[in-house]
Short mmCIF file of C-alpha atoms in Angstrom, two decimals:
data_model
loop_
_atom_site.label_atom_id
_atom_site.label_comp_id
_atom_site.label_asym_id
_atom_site.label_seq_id
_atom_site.Cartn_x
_atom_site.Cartn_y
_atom_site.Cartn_z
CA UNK A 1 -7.36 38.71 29.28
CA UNK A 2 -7.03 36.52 25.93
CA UNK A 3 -7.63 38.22 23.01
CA UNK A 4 -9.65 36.22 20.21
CA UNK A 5 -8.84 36.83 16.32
CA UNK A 6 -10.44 36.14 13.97
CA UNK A 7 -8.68 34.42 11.11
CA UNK A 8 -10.89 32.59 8.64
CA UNK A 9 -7.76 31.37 6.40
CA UNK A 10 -7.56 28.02 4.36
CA UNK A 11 -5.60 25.39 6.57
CA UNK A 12 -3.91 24.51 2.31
CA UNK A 13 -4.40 28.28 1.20
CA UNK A 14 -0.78 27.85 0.19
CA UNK A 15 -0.98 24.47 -1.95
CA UNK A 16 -4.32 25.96 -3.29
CA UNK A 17 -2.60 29.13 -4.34
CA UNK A 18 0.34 26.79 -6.33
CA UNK A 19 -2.78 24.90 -7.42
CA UNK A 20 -4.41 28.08 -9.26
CA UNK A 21 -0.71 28.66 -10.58
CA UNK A 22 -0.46 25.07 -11.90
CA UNK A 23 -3.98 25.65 -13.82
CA UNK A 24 -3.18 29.18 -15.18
CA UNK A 25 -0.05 27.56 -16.84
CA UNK A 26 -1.96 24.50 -17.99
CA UNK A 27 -4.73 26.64 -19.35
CA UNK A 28 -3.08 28.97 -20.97
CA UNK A 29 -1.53 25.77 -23.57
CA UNK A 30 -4.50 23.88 -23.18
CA UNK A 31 -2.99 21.36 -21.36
CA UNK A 32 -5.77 18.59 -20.63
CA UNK A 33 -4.93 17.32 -16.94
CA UNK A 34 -6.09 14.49 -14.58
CA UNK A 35 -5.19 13.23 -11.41
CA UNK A 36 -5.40 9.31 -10.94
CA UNK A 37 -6.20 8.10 -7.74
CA UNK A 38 -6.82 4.72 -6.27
CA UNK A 39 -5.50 2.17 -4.11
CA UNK A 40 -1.96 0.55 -4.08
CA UNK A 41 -2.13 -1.98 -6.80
CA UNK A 42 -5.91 -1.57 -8.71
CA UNK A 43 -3.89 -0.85 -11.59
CA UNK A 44 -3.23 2.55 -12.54
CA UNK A 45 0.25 2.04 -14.12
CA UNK A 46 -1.10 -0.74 -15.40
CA UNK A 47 -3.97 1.70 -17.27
CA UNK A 48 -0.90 4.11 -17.78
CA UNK A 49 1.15 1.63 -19.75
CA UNK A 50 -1.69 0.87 -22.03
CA UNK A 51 -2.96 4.33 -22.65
CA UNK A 52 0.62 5.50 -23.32
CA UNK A 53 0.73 2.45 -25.82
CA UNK A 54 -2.76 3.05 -28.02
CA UNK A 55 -2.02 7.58 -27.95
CA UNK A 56 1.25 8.04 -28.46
CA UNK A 57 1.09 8.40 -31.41
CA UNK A 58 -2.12 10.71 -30.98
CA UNK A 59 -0.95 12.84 -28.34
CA UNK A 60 1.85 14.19 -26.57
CA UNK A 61 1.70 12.85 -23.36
CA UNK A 62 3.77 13.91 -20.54
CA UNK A 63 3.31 11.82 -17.04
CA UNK A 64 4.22 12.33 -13.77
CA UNK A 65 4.39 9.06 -11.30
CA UNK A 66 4.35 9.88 -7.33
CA UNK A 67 5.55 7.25 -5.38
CA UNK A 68 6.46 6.80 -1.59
CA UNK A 69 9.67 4.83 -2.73
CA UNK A 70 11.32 3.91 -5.68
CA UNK A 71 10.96 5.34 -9.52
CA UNK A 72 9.77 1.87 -10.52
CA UNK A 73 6.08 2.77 -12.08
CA UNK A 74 7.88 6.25 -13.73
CA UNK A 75 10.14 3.52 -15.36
CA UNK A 76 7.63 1.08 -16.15
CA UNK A 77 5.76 4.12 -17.95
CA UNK A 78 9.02 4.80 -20.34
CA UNK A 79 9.30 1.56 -21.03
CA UNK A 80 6.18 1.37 -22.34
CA UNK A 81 7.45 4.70 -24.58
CA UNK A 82 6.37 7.41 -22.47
CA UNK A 83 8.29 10.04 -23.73
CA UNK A 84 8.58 12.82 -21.27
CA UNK A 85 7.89 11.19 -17.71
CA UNK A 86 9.02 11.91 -14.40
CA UNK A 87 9.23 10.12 -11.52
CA UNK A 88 8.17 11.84 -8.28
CA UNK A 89 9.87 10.20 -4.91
CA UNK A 90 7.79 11.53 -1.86
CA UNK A 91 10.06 10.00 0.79
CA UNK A 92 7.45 8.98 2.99
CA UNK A 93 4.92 11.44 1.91
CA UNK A 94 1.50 9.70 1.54
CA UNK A 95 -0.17 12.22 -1.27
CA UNK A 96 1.45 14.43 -4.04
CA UNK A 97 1.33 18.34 -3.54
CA UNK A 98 1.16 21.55 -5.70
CA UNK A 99 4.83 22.46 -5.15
CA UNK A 100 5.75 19.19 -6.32
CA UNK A 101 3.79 19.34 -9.42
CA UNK A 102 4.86 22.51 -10.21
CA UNK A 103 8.57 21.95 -9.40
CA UNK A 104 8.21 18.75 -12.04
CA UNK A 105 6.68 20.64 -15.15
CA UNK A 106 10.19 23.21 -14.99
CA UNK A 107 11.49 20.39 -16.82
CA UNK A 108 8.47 20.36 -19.31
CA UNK A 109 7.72 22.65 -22.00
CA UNK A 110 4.10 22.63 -22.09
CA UNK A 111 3.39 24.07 -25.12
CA UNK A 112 4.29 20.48 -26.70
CA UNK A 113 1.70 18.84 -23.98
CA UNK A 114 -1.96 17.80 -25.08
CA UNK A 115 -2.14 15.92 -21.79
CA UNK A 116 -0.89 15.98 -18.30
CA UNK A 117 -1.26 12.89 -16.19
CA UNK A 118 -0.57 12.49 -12.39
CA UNK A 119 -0.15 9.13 -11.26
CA UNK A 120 -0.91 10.22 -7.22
CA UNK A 121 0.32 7.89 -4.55
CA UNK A 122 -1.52 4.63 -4.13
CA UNK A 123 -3.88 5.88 -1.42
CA UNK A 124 -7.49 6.85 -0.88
CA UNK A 125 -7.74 9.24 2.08
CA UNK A 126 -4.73 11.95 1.72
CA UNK A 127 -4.23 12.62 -2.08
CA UNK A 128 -8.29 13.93 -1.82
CA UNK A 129 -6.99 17.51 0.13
CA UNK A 130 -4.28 18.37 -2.00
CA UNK A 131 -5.36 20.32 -5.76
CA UNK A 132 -2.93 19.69 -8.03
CA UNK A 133 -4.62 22.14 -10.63
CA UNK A 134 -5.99 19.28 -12.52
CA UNK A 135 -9.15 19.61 -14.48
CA UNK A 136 -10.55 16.23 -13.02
CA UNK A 137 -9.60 13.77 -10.59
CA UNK A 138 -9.98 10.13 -11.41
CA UNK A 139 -10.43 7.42 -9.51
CA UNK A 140 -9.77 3.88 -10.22
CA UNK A 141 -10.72 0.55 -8.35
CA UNK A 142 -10.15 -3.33 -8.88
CA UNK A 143 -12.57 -6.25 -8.51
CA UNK A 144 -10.10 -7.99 -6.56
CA UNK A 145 -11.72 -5.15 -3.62
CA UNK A 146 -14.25 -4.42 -1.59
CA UNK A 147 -17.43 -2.99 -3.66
CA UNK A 148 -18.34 -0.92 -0.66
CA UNK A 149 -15.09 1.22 -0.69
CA UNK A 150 -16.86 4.46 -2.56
CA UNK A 151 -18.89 4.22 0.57
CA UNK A 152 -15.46 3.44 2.86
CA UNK A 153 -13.47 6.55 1.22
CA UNK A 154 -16.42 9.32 0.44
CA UNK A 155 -14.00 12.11 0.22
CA UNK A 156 -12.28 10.62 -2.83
CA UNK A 157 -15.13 9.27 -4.79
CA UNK A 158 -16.69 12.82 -4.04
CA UNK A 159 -14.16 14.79 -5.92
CA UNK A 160 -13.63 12.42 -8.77
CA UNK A 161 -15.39 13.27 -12.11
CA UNK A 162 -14.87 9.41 -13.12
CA UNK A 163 -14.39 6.05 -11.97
CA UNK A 164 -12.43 3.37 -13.82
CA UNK A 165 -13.57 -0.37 -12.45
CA UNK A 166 -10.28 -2.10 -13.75
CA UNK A 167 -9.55 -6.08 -13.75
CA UNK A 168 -13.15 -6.70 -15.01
CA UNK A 169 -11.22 -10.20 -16.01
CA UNK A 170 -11.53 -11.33 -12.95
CA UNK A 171 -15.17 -10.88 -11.99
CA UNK A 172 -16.82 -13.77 -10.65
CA UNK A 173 -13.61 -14.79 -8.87
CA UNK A 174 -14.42 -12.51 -5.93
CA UNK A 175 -17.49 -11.23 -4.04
CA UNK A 176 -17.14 -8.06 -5.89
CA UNK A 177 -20.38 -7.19 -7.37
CA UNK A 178 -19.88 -4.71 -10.55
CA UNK A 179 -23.66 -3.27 -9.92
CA UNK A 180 -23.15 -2.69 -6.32
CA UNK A 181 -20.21 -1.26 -6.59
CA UNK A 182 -21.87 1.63 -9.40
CA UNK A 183 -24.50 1.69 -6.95
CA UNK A 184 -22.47 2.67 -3.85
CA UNK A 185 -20.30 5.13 -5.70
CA UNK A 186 -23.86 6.84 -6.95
CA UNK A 187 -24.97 7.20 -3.70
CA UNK A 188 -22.06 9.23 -2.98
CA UNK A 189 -21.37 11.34 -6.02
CA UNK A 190 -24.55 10.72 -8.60
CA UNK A 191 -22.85 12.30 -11.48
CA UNK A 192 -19.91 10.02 -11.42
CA UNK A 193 -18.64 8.39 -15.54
CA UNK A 194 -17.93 4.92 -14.69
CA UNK A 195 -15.53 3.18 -16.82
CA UNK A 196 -15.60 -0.77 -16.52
CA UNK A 197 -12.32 -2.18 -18.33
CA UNK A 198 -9.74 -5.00 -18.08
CA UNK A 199 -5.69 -3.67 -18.47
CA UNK A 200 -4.50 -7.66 -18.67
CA UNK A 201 -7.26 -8.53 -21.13
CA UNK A 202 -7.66 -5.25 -22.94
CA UNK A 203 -11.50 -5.39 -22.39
CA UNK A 204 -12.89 -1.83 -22.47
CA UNK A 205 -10.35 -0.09 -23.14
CA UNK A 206 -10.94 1.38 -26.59
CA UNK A 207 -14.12 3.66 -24.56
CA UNK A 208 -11.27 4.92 -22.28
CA UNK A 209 -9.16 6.27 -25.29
CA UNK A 210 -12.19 7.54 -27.01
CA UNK A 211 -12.95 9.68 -24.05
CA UNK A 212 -9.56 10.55 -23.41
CA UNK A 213 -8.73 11.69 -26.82
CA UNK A 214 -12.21 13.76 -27.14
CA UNK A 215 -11.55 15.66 -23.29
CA UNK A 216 -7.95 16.36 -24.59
CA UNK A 217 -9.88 17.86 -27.67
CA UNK A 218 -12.31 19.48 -25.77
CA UNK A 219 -9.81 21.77 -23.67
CA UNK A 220 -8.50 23.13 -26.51
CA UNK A 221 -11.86 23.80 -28.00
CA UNK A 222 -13.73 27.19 -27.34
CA UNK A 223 -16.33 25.40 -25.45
CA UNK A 224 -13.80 24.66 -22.47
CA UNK B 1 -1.88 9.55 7.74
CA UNK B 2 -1.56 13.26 6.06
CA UNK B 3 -2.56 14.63 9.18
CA UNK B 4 0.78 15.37 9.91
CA UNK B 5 1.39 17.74 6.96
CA UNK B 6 -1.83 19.40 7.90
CA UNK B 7 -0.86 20.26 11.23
CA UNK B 8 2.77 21.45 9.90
CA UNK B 9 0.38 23.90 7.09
CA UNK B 10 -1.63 24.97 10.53
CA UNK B 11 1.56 25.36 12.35
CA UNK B 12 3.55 27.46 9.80
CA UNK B 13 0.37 30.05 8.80
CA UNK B 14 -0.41 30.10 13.15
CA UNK B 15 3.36 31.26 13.99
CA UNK B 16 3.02 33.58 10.64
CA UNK B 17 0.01 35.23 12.37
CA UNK B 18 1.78 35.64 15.57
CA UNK B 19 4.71 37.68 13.50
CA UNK B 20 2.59 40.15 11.75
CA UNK B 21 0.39 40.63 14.92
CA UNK B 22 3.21 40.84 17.27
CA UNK B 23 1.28 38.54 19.90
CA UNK B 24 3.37 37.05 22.34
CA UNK B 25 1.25 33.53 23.13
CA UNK B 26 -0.91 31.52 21.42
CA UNK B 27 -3.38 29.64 24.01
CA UNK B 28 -6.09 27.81 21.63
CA UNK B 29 -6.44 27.53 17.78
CA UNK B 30 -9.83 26.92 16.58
CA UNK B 31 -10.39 25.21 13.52
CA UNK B 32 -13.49 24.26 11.27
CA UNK B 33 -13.09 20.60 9.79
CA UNK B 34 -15.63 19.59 6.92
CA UNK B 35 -16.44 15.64 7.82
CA UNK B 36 -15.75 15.06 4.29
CA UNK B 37 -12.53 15.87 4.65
CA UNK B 38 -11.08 12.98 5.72
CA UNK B 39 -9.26 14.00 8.74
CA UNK B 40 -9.13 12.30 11.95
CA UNK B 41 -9.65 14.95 14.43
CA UNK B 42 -7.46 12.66 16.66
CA UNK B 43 -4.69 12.58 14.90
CA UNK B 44 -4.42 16.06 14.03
CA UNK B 45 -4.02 16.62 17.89
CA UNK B 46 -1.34 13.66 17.90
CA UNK B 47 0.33 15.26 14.95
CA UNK B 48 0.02 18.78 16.53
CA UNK B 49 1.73 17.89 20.23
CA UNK B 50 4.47 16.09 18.14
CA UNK B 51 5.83 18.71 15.85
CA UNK B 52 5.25 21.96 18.81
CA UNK B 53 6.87 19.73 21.43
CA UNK B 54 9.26 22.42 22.69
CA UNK B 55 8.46 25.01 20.34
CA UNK B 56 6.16 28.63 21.08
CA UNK B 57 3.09 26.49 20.42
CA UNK B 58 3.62 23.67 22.83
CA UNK B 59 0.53 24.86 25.20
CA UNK B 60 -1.43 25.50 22.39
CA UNK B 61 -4.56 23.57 22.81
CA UNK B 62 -6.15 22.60 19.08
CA UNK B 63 -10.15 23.63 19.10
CA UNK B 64 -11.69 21.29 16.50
CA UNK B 65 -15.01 21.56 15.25
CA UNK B 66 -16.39 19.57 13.12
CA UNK B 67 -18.66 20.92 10.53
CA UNK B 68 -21.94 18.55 9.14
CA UNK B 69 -22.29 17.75 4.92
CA UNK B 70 -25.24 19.84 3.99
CA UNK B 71 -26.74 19.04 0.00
CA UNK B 72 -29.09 21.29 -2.35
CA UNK B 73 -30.63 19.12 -4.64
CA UNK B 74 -30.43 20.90 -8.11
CA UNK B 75 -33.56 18.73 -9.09
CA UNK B 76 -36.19 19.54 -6.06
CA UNK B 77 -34.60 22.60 -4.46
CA UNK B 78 -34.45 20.70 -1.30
CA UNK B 79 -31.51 21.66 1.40
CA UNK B 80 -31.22 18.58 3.84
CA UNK B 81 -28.16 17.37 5.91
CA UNK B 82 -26.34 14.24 3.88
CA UNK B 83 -26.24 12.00 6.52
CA UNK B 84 -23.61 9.54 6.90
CA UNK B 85 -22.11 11.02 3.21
CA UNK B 86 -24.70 9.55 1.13
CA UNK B 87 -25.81 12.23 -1.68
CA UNK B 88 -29.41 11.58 -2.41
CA UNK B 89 -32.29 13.83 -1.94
CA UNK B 90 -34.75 13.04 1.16
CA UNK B 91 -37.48 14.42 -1.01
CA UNK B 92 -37.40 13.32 -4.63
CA UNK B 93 -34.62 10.96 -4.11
CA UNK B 94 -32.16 12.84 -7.04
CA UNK B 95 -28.78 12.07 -6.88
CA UNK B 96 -28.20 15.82 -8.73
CA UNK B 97 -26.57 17.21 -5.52
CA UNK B 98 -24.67 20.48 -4.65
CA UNK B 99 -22.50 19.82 -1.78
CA UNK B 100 -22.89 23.25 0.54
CA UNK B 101 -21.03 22.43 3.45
CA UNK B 102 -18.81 19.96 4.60
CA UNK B 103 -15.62 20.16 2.89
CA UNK B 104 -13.96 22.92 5.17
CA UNK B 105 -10.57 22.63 6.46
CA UNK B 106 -10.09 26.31 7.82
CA UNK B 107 -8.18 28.03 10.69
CA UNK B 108 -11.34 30.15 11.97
CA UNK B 109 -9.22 32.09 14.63
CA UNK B 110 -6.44 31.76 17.36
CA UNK B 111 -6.94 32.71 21.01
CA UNK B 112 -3.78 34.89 21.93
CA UNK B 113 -2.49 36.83 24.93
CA UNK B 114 -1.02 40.11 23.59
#
C-alpha cells in the first residue's frame, strides 16, 4: 500500500536560503543591490558602461556580469573603469544563482561597496526564479522590441521594482509604441518606476543616476 | 529552458527525503506550480525522465498541479482571480495589487512504498 508524505518544501529552498545569506551580508554594510534583467542585447552593459562612467567617482561600485559564454561584457565594464568587476561564466546555464553570487563577493570586501550590481544573463523567463538577495530587480527593454513583451514575460516584469525603456533614439524607427509599452507593463505590475533613456545618445540618463545615487543613500539611511 | 535545473533541485531534495525516511521507492511526486512561475509543466517532465533515466527515480511519475494567480486589491479590498496575469481590480479597476497566490514552486509531497 503506498504511503503518501507530506512534504510542503520549496522546490529553490536551497538557493533561497544562500539568497537570505547574500542579503544578511549585504545588509549588514549597507550594500545597495540590484539585479538587471532583460533580453540579450536591450542594452544593459551598455547602461552599465555609462553608469560606471558618471558614479565612479560617487560610489564604489562593484559589478558582477553573468554570461552563458565569454567574459566579454565583465571586460567591457573595466574598460569603462569599473574597478572591482567580475565576470561570471555560466557554461550553458541560462540564469545566475545564489551560490554563484555568493561564491563571487569572497573576492569582495564589502565594507568598501555602496553598490552591488548583477548583470543576469540576457534572458526573460529563468533569471525570474532564482533570488540573488538583491533589494530590487530591474528590468530593462529596447524599442528595437516588441511593446507587448511585459505582457509576453509576466513573471519578470512582476518581480521588477523598475523598468528602464533604453534606445529611446530610435523611436519612430520601429512599431514600438513608448505608451503602450508603459501601459502593458502596468497592467501587469501597477507600481512599476519606468525609466525612458537613450545609452548611445545619453538622453535620460542623468534621472537614472539621480535615482541610483539617492537608493544607494537610502540603504544606508535609518529609514531602510 | 531552466527547467532542467529545477528538476535537478526536485531531484536532489526527493532522494534527500528518501534517506532520512528510509523509504525504499518513490512512485509519484506531487508538486504545486504557481502559473507565474514561468515553468513549462512539459518540460519539467522532459527534464525529469532525462536526468532519473537509470537512476532510483526512473518510475517516478511527476504530479503537477498548477496553481491559479489570485490578487487583493489594496485599494477596494476585492480578492478576484488575475486572469490571464493582468493585475487590475475587476471592481474599481486599481492597479494597487497584492499577488496571493500564484507564484508557488513547491514539492507538496511524494508517494512512497516503505
Amino acid at each position: 500500500m503506498p504511503e503518501k508524505i507530506m512534504i510542503e518544501k520549496k522546490v529553490l529552498s536551497e538557493n533561497d536560503i544562500l539568497a537570505q545569506e547574500l542579503r544578511k551580508k549585504f545588509q549588514e554594510h549597507s550594500v545597495f543591490v540590484i539585479n538587471l534583467v532583460s533580453s540579450p542585447g536591450s542594452g544593459k552593459t551598455s547602461l552599465l558602461e555609462k553608469t560606471i562612467g558618471q558614479l565612479n567617482d560617487k560610489l564604489n561600485i562593484a559589478l558582477v556580469a553573468g554570461d552563458v559564454q565569454t567574459e566579454n561584457d565583465a571586460n567591457r565594464l573595466i574598460k569603462a573603469g569599473g574597478k572591482m568587476v567580475r565576470p561570471i561564466v555560466t557554461g550553458g546555464s541560462c540564469h545566475l544563482d545564489a551560490s554563484m553570487i555568493l561564491k563571487s563577493i569572497e573576492q569582495f570586501d564589502l565594507a568598501k561597496i555602496d553598490l552591488f550590481v548583477i548583470e543576469n544573463v540576457g534572458n526573460l523567463v529563468c533569471p525570474s526564479s532564482y533570488d540573488l538577495g538583491e533589494d530590487m530587480k530591474i528590468v530593462l527593454i529596447s524599442t528595437t522590441e516588441g511593446d507587448d513583451k511585459p505582457l509576453k514575460y509576466p513573471g519578470m516584469f512582476r518581480r521588477s521594482s523598475v523598468m528602464i525603456v533604453n534606445k529611446t533614439d530610435l523611436l519612430g524607427f520601429s512599431d514600438f509604441e513608448l505608451h503602450t509599452v508603459k501601459e502593458n507593463a502596468k497592467k501587469i505590475n501597477g507600481q512599476l518606476k519606468v525609466f525612458e533613456l537613450s545609452c548611445r545618445t545619453g538622453d535620460g540618463l542623468p534621472k537614472w543616476f539621480d535615482w541610483l545615487v539617492e537608493q544607494v543613500a537610502f540603504k544606508k539611511s535609518d529609514n531602510w | 529552458m531552466h527547467e532542467l535545473s529545477i528538476a535537478s533541485s526536485i531531484v536532489n531534495t526527493v532522494i534527500q527525503e528518501v534517506k532520512t525516511r528510509n523509504i525504499k521507492s518513490v512512485s509519484k511526486i506531487g508538486l504545486k506550480i504557481g502559473a507565474l512561475t514561468d515553468i513549462v509543466p512539459d518540460s519539467l517532465q522532459f527534464g525529469f525522465a532525462a536526468i532519473t533515466k537509470n537512476t532510483e527515480l526512473a518510475q517516478t511519475k511527476l504530479l503537477i498541479e498548477i496553481i491559479r494567480v489570485k490578487g487583493y486589491c489594496k485599494k477596494c479590498q476585492t480578492n478576484f482571480e488575475v486572469m490571464e496575469f493582468i493585475f487590475i481590480c475587476p471592481n474599481c479597476q486599481s492597479n494597487d495589487i497584492n499577488m496571493n497566490q500564484g507564484n508557488e514552486l513547491e514539492i507538496a509531497y511524494i508517494e512512497a512504498d516503505e
